[in-house]
PDB file of C-alpha atoms in Angstrom:
ATOM      1  CA  MET A   1      99.083 100.860  77.275  1.00 36.00           C
ATOM      2  CA  THR A   2      96.089  99.654  79.192  1.00 39.00           C
ATOM      3  CA  THR A   3      94.586  97.341  76.952  1.00 43.00           C
ATOM      4  CA  GLY A   4      93.681  93.984  78.618  1.00 46.00           C
ATOM      5  CA  SER A   5      91.461  92.671  81.270  1.00 43.00           C
ATOM      6  CA  SER A   6      89.903  94.888  84.049  1.00 42.00           C
ATOM      7  CA  ALA A   7      88.221  94.097  87.120  1.00 51.00           C
ATOM      8  CA  SER A   8      87.564  98.352  88.418  1.00 71.00           C
ATOM      9  CA  ASP A   9      91.014  99.052  88.664  1.00 91.00           C
ATOM     10  CA  LEU A  10      92.811  96.741  88.126  1.00 96.00           C
ATOM     11  CA  LEU A  11      94.138  95.702  85.072  1.00 96.00           C
ATOM     12  CA  LEU A  12      96.192  92.423  83.389  1.00 97.00           C
ATOM     13  CA  VAL A  13      98.156  94.020  80.830  1.00 96.00           C
ATOM     14  CA  PRO A  14     100.172  91.755  77.730  1.00 95.00           C
ATOM     15  CA  ALA A  15     103.582  91.720  78.757  1.00 95.00           C
ATOM     16  CA  ARG A  16     105.750  93.650  76.516  1.00 95.00           C
ATOM     17  CA  PRO A  17     110.110  94.495  76.397  1.00 95.00           C
ATOM     18  CA  GLU A  18     108.849  97.870  77.652  1.00 95.00           C
ATOM     19  CA  HIS A  19     107.732  96.141  80.785  1.00 95.00           C
ATOM     20  CA  VAL A  20     110.906  94.876  81.919  1.00 95.00           C
ATOM     21  CA  ASP A  21     112.788  97.935  84.511  1.00 95.00           C
ATOM     22  CA  PHE A  22     109.212  97.435  85.834  1.00 96.00           C
ATOM     23  CA  TRP A  23     110.213  93.935  86.588  1.00 93.00           C
ATOM     24  CA  MET A  24     113.322  94.757  87.290  1.00 92.00           C
ATOM     25  CA  SER A  25     112.944  96.069  90.565  1.00 93.00           C
ATOM     26  CA  LEU A  26     110.068  94.172  91.308  1.00 93.00           C
ATOM     27  CA  ARG A  27     112.433  91.145  91.669  1.00 90.00           C
ATOM     28  CA  ALA A  28     114.961  93.273  93.607  1.00 89.00           C
ATOM     29  CA  GLU A  29     112.053  93.677  96.558  1.00 90.00           C
ATOM     30  CA  ALA A  30     113.432  91.640  99.410  1.00 85.00           C
ATOM     31  CA  ALA A  31     109.613  91.088  99.723  1.00 80.00           C
ATOM     32  CA  ALA A  32     109.566  89.436  96.531  1.00 74.00           C
ATOM     33  CA  ARG A  33     112.838  87.458  97.691  1.00 72.00           C
ATOM     34  CA  ARG A  34     111.697  86.365 100.781  1.00 77.00           C
ATOM     35  CA  TYR A  35     109.909  83.052  99.646  1.00 75.00           C
ATOM     36  CA  VAL A  36     111.347  82.803  95.629  1.00 74.00           C
ATOM     37  CA  ASP A  37     115.030  82.335  94.907  1.00 64.00           C
ATOM     38  CA  THR A  38     114.667  84.472  91.606  1.00 62.00           C
ATOM     39  CA  GLU A  39     117.894  84.830  89.929  1.00 65.00           C
ATOM     40  CA  GLU A  40     120.309  87.744  88.575  1.00 71.00           C
ATOM     41  CA  ASP A  41     118.635  87.305  85.310  1.00 78.00           C
ATOM     42  CA  SER A  42     119.640  90.777  83.167  1.00 86.00           C
ATOM     43  CA  PRO A  43     117.192  93.200  81.590  1.00 89.00           C
ATOM     44  CA  GLU A  44     118.360  90.747  78.350  1.00 91.00           C
ATOM     45  CA  THR A  45     117.132  87.617  80.286  1.00 89.00           C
ATOM     46  CA  LEU A  46     113.974  89.121  81.079  1.00 90.00           C
ATOM     47  CA  VAL A  47     112.986  90.562  77.893  1.00 91.00           C
ATOM     48  CA  LYS A  48     113.215  87.405  76.216  1.00 90.00           C
ATOM     49  CA  ARG A  49     111.241  85.837  78.353  1.00 88.00           C
ATOM     50  CA  ILE A  50     108.819  88.116  77.995  1.00 90.00           C
ATOM     51  CA  LEU A  51     109.153  87.600  73.973  1.00 89.00           C
ATOM     52  CA  GLU A  52     108.987  84.244  74.713  1.00 88.00           C
ATOM     53  CA  ALA A  53     105.388  84.560  76.751  1.00 89.00           C
ATOM     54  CA  SER A  54     102.041  84.333  73.921  1.00 87.00           C
ATOM     55  CA  SER A  55      98.769  85.349  73.337  1.00 87.00           C
ATOM     56  CA  LEU A  56      95.949  83.488  74.366  1.00 88.00           C
ATOM     57  CA  GLU A  57      95.227  83.197  70.733  1.00 87.00           C
ATOM     58  CA  GLU A  58      98.206  81.363  69.930  1.00 88.00           C
ATOM     59  CA  PRO A  59      98.265  77.641  69.014  1.00 84.00           C
ATOM     60  CA  ARG A  60     101.360  76.669  70.357  1.00 86.00           C
ATOM     61  CA  ALA A  61     102.054  78.681  73.653  1.00 88.00           C
ATOM     62  CA  LYS A  62     104.218  77.244  76.572  1.00 91.00           C
ATOM     63  CA  GLY A  63     103.513  80.442  78.449  1.00 94.00           C
ATOM     64  CA  PHE A  64     100.911  83.401  79.094  1.00 96.00           C
ATOM     65  CA  ARG A  65     102.690  86.713  80.809  1.00 96.00           C
ATOM     66  CA  TRP A  66     100.603  89.576  81.795  1.00 97.00           C
ATOM     67  CA  PHE A  67     101.871  92.887  84.239  1.00 97.00           C
ATOM     68  CA  VAL A  68      99.089  93.753  86.688  1.00 97.00           C
ATOM     69  CA  ARG A  69      98.390  97.710  86.729  1.00 97.00           C
ATOM     70  CA  TYR A  70      96.439  99.233  89.706  1.00 96.00           C
ATOM     71  CA  GLN A  71      94.839 102.630  89.609  1.00 93.00           C
ATOM     72  CA  ASP A  72      97.973 104.112  87.106  1.00 91.00           C
ATOM     73  CA  ALA A  73     100.987 101.922  89.169  1.00 95.00           C
ATOM     74  CA  TRP A  74     102.745  98.789  87.867  1.00 97.00           C
ATOM     75  CA  VAL A  75     102.340  96.802  91.255  1.00 96.00           C
ATOM     76  CA  GLY A  76     102.926  92.830  89.770  1.00 96.00           C
ATOM     77  CA  THR A  77     103.345  90.173  87.426  1.00 95.00           C
ATOM     78  CA  VAL A  78     100.904  86.612  86.857  1.00 97.00           C
ATOM     79  CA  SER A  79     102.112  84.195  84.051  1.00 96.00           C
ATOM     80  CA  ALA A  80     101.028  80.608  83.476  1.00 97.00           C
ATOM     81  CA  ARG A  81     104.186  77.937  82.048  1.00 94.00           C
ATOM     82  CA  ASP A  82     104.727  74.811  80.959  1.00 94.00           C
ATOM     83  CA  VAL A  83     101.173  74.752  79.350  1.00 95.00           C
ATOM     84  CA  SER A  84     100.515  71.169  78.528  1.00 95.00           C
ATOM     85  CA  ARG A  85      97.690  71.200  76.013  1.00 93.00           C
ATOM     86  CA  GLU A  86      98.437  66.884  75.655  1.00 95.00           C
ATOM     87  CA  HIS A  87      97.433  66.989  79.897  1.00 97.00           C
ATOM     88  CA  GLY A  88      95.978  69.779  79.722  1.00 96.00           C
ATOM     89  CA  ARG A  89      97.428  71.703  82.311  1.00 97.00           C
ATOM     90  CA  ALA A  90      99.508  74.893  83.500  1.00 97.00           C
ATOM     91  CA  GLN A  91     101.814  75.751  86.260  1.00 97.00           C
ATOM     92  CA  LEU A  92     100.513  79.740  87.638  1.00 97.00           C
ATOM     93  CA  GLY A  93     103.366  82.129  88.935  1.00 95.00           C
ATOM     94  CA  TYR A  94     102.795  85.811  90.489  1.00 95.00           C
ATOM     95  CA  MET A  95     104.435  88.388  92.228  1.00 94.00           C
ATOM     96  CA  LEU A  96     103.536  91.883  93.718  1.00 95.00           C
ATOM     97  CA  SER A  97     105.037  94.217  94.962  1.00 95.00           C
ATOM     98  CA  GLU A  98     105.334  94.466  99.104  1.00 93.00           C
ATOM     99  CA  ALA A  99     103.734  98.180  98.966  1.00 94.00           C
ATOM    100  CA  TYR A 100     101.047  96.449  97.869  1.00 94.00           C
ATOM    101  CA  HIS A 101     100.792  93.183  99.510  1.00 93.00           C
ATOM    102  CA  GLY A 102      97.759  92.904 102.006  1.00 92.00           C
ATOM    103  CA  ARG A 103      95.555  94.836  99.716  1.00 93.00           C
ATOM    104  CA  GLY A 104      93.587  91.152  97.926  1.00 94.00           C
ATOM    105  CA  LEU A 105      95.389  92.654  94.522  1.00 96.00           C
ATOM    106  CA  GLY A 106      96.850  89.613  94.539  1.00 95.00           C
ATOM    107  CA  SER A 107      94.044  87.359  94.562  1.00 96.00           C
ATOM    108  CA  ARG A 108      91.695  89.390  92.196  1.00 97.00           C
ATOM    109  CA  ALA A 109      94.859  89.507  89.454  1.00 97.00           C
ATOM    110  CA  VAL A 110      95.642  85.731  89.744  1.00 98.00           C
ATOM    111  CA  GLY A 111      91.720  85.115  89.431  1.00 97.00           C
ATOM    112  CA  MET A 112      91.865  87.460  86.455  1.00 97.00           C
ATOM    113  CA  MET A 113      93.888  85.259  85.372  1.00 97.00           C
ATOM    114  CA  LEU A 114      92.038  82.070  85.732  1.00 98.00           C
ATOM    115  CA  GLU A 115      89.478  83.417  84.081  1.00 97.00           C
ATOM    116  CA  ARG A 116      91.424  84.217  80.824  1.00 96.00           C
ATOM    117  CA  LEU A 117      93.374  80.951  81.254  1.00 97.00           C
ATOM    118  CA  PHE A 118      89.912  78.665  81.296  1.00 97.00           C
ATOM    119  CA  THR A 119      88.659  80.249  78.293  1.00 95.00           C
ATOM    120  CA  LEU A 120      91.133  77.296  77.029  1.00 96.00           C
ATOM    121  CA  PRO A 121      89.177  74.779  75.585  1.00 95.00           C
ATOM    122  CA  PHE A 122      91.920  72.254  76.510  1.00 96.00           C
ATOM    123  CA  LEU A 123      92.726  73.529  79.616  1.00 97.00           C
ATOM    124  CA  GLU A 124      91.606  71.692  82.587  1.00 98.00           C
ATOM    125  CA  ARG A 125      93.927  72.096  85.028  1.00 98.00           C
ATOM    126  CA  VAL A 126      96.258  74.550  86.773  1.00 98.00           C
ATOM    127  CA  TRP A 127      98.876  74.375  89.957  1.00 98.00           C
ATOM    128  CA  LEU A 128     100.719  76.546  92.049  1.00 97.00           C
ATOM    129  CA  THR A 129     103.570  76.033  94.594  1.00 95.00           C
ATOM    130  CA  THR A 130     103.683  77.947  97.676  1.00 94.00           C
ATOM    131  CA  LEU A 131     106.763  77.316 100.548  1.00 93.00           C
ATOM    132  CA  SER A 132     105.080  76.183 103.416  1.00 93.00           C
ATOM    133  CA  GLU A 133     106.282  78.959 105.723  1.00 91.00           C
ATOM    134  CA  ASN A 134     104.553  81.423 102.687  1.00 91.00           C
ATOM    135  CA  LEU A 135     101.165  81.860 104.317  1.00 93.00           C
ATOM    136  CA  ALA A 136     100.209  84.608 102.208  1.00 92.00           C
ATOM    137  CA  SER A 137     100.534  82.944  99.110  1.00 94.00           C
ATOM    138  CA  GLN A 138      98.740  80.071 100.882  1.00 96.00           C
ATOM    139  CA  GLY A 139      95.512  82.490 101.505  1.00 95.00           C
ATOM    140  CA  VAL A 140      95.428  83.541  97.715  1.00 96.00           C
ATOM    141  CA  ALA A 141      95.156  80.452  96.833  1.00 97.00           C
ATOM    142  CA  ARG A 142      92.411  78.851  99.295  1.00 97.00           C
ATOM    143  CA  LYS A 143      90.306  82.299  98.263  1.00 97.00           C
ATOM    144  CA  LEU A 144      90.918  80.927  94.858  1.00 97.00           C
ATOM    145  CA  GLY A 145      89.397  77.383  95.736  1.00 97.00           C
ATOM    146  CA  PHE A 146      92.443  75.751  95.043  1.00 98.00           C
ATOM    147  CA  THR A 147      92.946  72.779  97.221  1.00 98.00           C
ATOM    148  CA  LEU A 148      96.017  72.257  98.734  1.00 98.00           C
ATOM    149  CA  GLU A 149      97.060  68.597  96.943  1.00 98.00           C
ATOM    150  CA  GLY A 150     100.371  67.542  98.771  1.00 97.00           C
ATOM    151  CA  THR A 151     104.072  69.086 101.002  1.00 96.00           C
ATOM    152  CA  MET A 152     106.959  67.899  99.565  1.00 95.00           C
ATOM    153  CA  ARG A 153     109.346  67.743 102.420  1.00 95.00           C
ATOM    154  CA  GLY A 154     112.387  69.381 101.772  1.00 91.00           C
ATOM    155  CA  HIS A 155     111.895  69.772  98.015  1.00 92.00           C
ATOM    156  CA  CYS A 156     113.453  73.056  97.184  1.00 87.00           C
ATOM    157  CA  MET A 157     116.583  74.843  98.141  1.00 85.00           C
ATOM    158  CA  LEU A 158     116.199  78.610  99.805  1.00 80.00           C
ATOM    159  CA  ARG A 159     119.404  80.324 100.221  1.00 81.00           C
ATOM    160  CA  GLY A 160     121.256  77.754 101.444  1.00 85.00           C
ATOM    161  CA  GLU A 161     118.275  76.414 103.359  1.00 89.00           C
ATOM    162  CA  ARG A 162     116.293  73.397 102.476  1.00 93.00           C
ATOM    163  CA  LYS A 163     112.737  74.035 102.437  1.00 92.00           C
ATOM    164  CA  ASP A 164     109.062  72.263 102.336  1.00 94.00           C
ATOM    165  CA  GLN A 165     107.257  72.889  99.117  1.00 94.00           C
ATOM    166  CA  GLN A 166     103.366  72.746  98.949  1.00 96.00           C
ATOM    167  CA  TYR A 167     101.402  71.749  95.689  1.00 97.00           C
ATOM    168  CA  TRP A 168      97.925  73.286  95.477  1.00 98.00           C
ATOM    169  CA  GLY A 169      95.494  72.877  92.415  1.00 98.00           C
ATOM    170  CA  LEU A 170      92.642  73.971  90.982  1.00 98.00           C
ATOM    171  CA  LEU A 171      90.283  71.860  87.880  1.00 98.00           C
ATOM    172  CA  CYS A 172      88.545  73.970  85.391  1.00 98.00           C
ATOM    173  CA  SER A 173      85.457  72.456  86.597  1.00 97.00           C
ATOM    174  CA  GLU A 174      86.102  73.472  90.059  1.00 98.00           C
ATOM    175  CA  TRP A 175      86.900  77.334  88.890  1.00 97.00           C
ATOM    176  CA  GLU A 176      83.412  77.831  86.769  1.00 96.00           C
ATOM    177  CA  SER A 177      81.264  76.093  90.033  1.00 94.00           C
ATOM    178  CA  ARG A 178      82.103  78.787  92.206  1.00 93.00           C
ATOM    179  CA  GLN A 179      82.089  81.213  89.359  1.00 91.00           C
ATOM    180  CA  ARG A 180      78.283  80.097  88.701  1.00 90.00           C
ATOM    181  CA  GLY A 181      78.063  80.065  92.608  1.00 80.00           C
TER     182      GLY A 181
END
């Protein structure tokens, strides 16, 4: 059950249908909904999304998802979607249980995902979005070397309120340079 990349006590485990109950509870947390308007998905819908996620070896993969395990507890999820071989890019997402916020686990988990993703020979760029007020996610992006590429004013809706959305990008060459030190 704990197969996957490890950074000591933190594991990324490929998504499987048996993770759906944890994912449902994670998405129901108030902290999870603070900056993301998560849909009221059914367990069946989430299982479908899990089954659509591929392994890195799948040549036609459009997305990847892992669940994050820390000290024998499920604590979050990380994903890459909208994977484009033609354009060499993917959009990242992540969600961590509120009980584990502020410990650096989100940065570590996203960093582990980046290590995996940048082994894909076609991948040149990853990006993520944050709401302008989501300082914690902006901290994750900065810590991992992402560059703030712009803010789209009034770009999205969250619980009926128009919000500014930031776009952050990271190039493979930037990631590799940071890894070399």
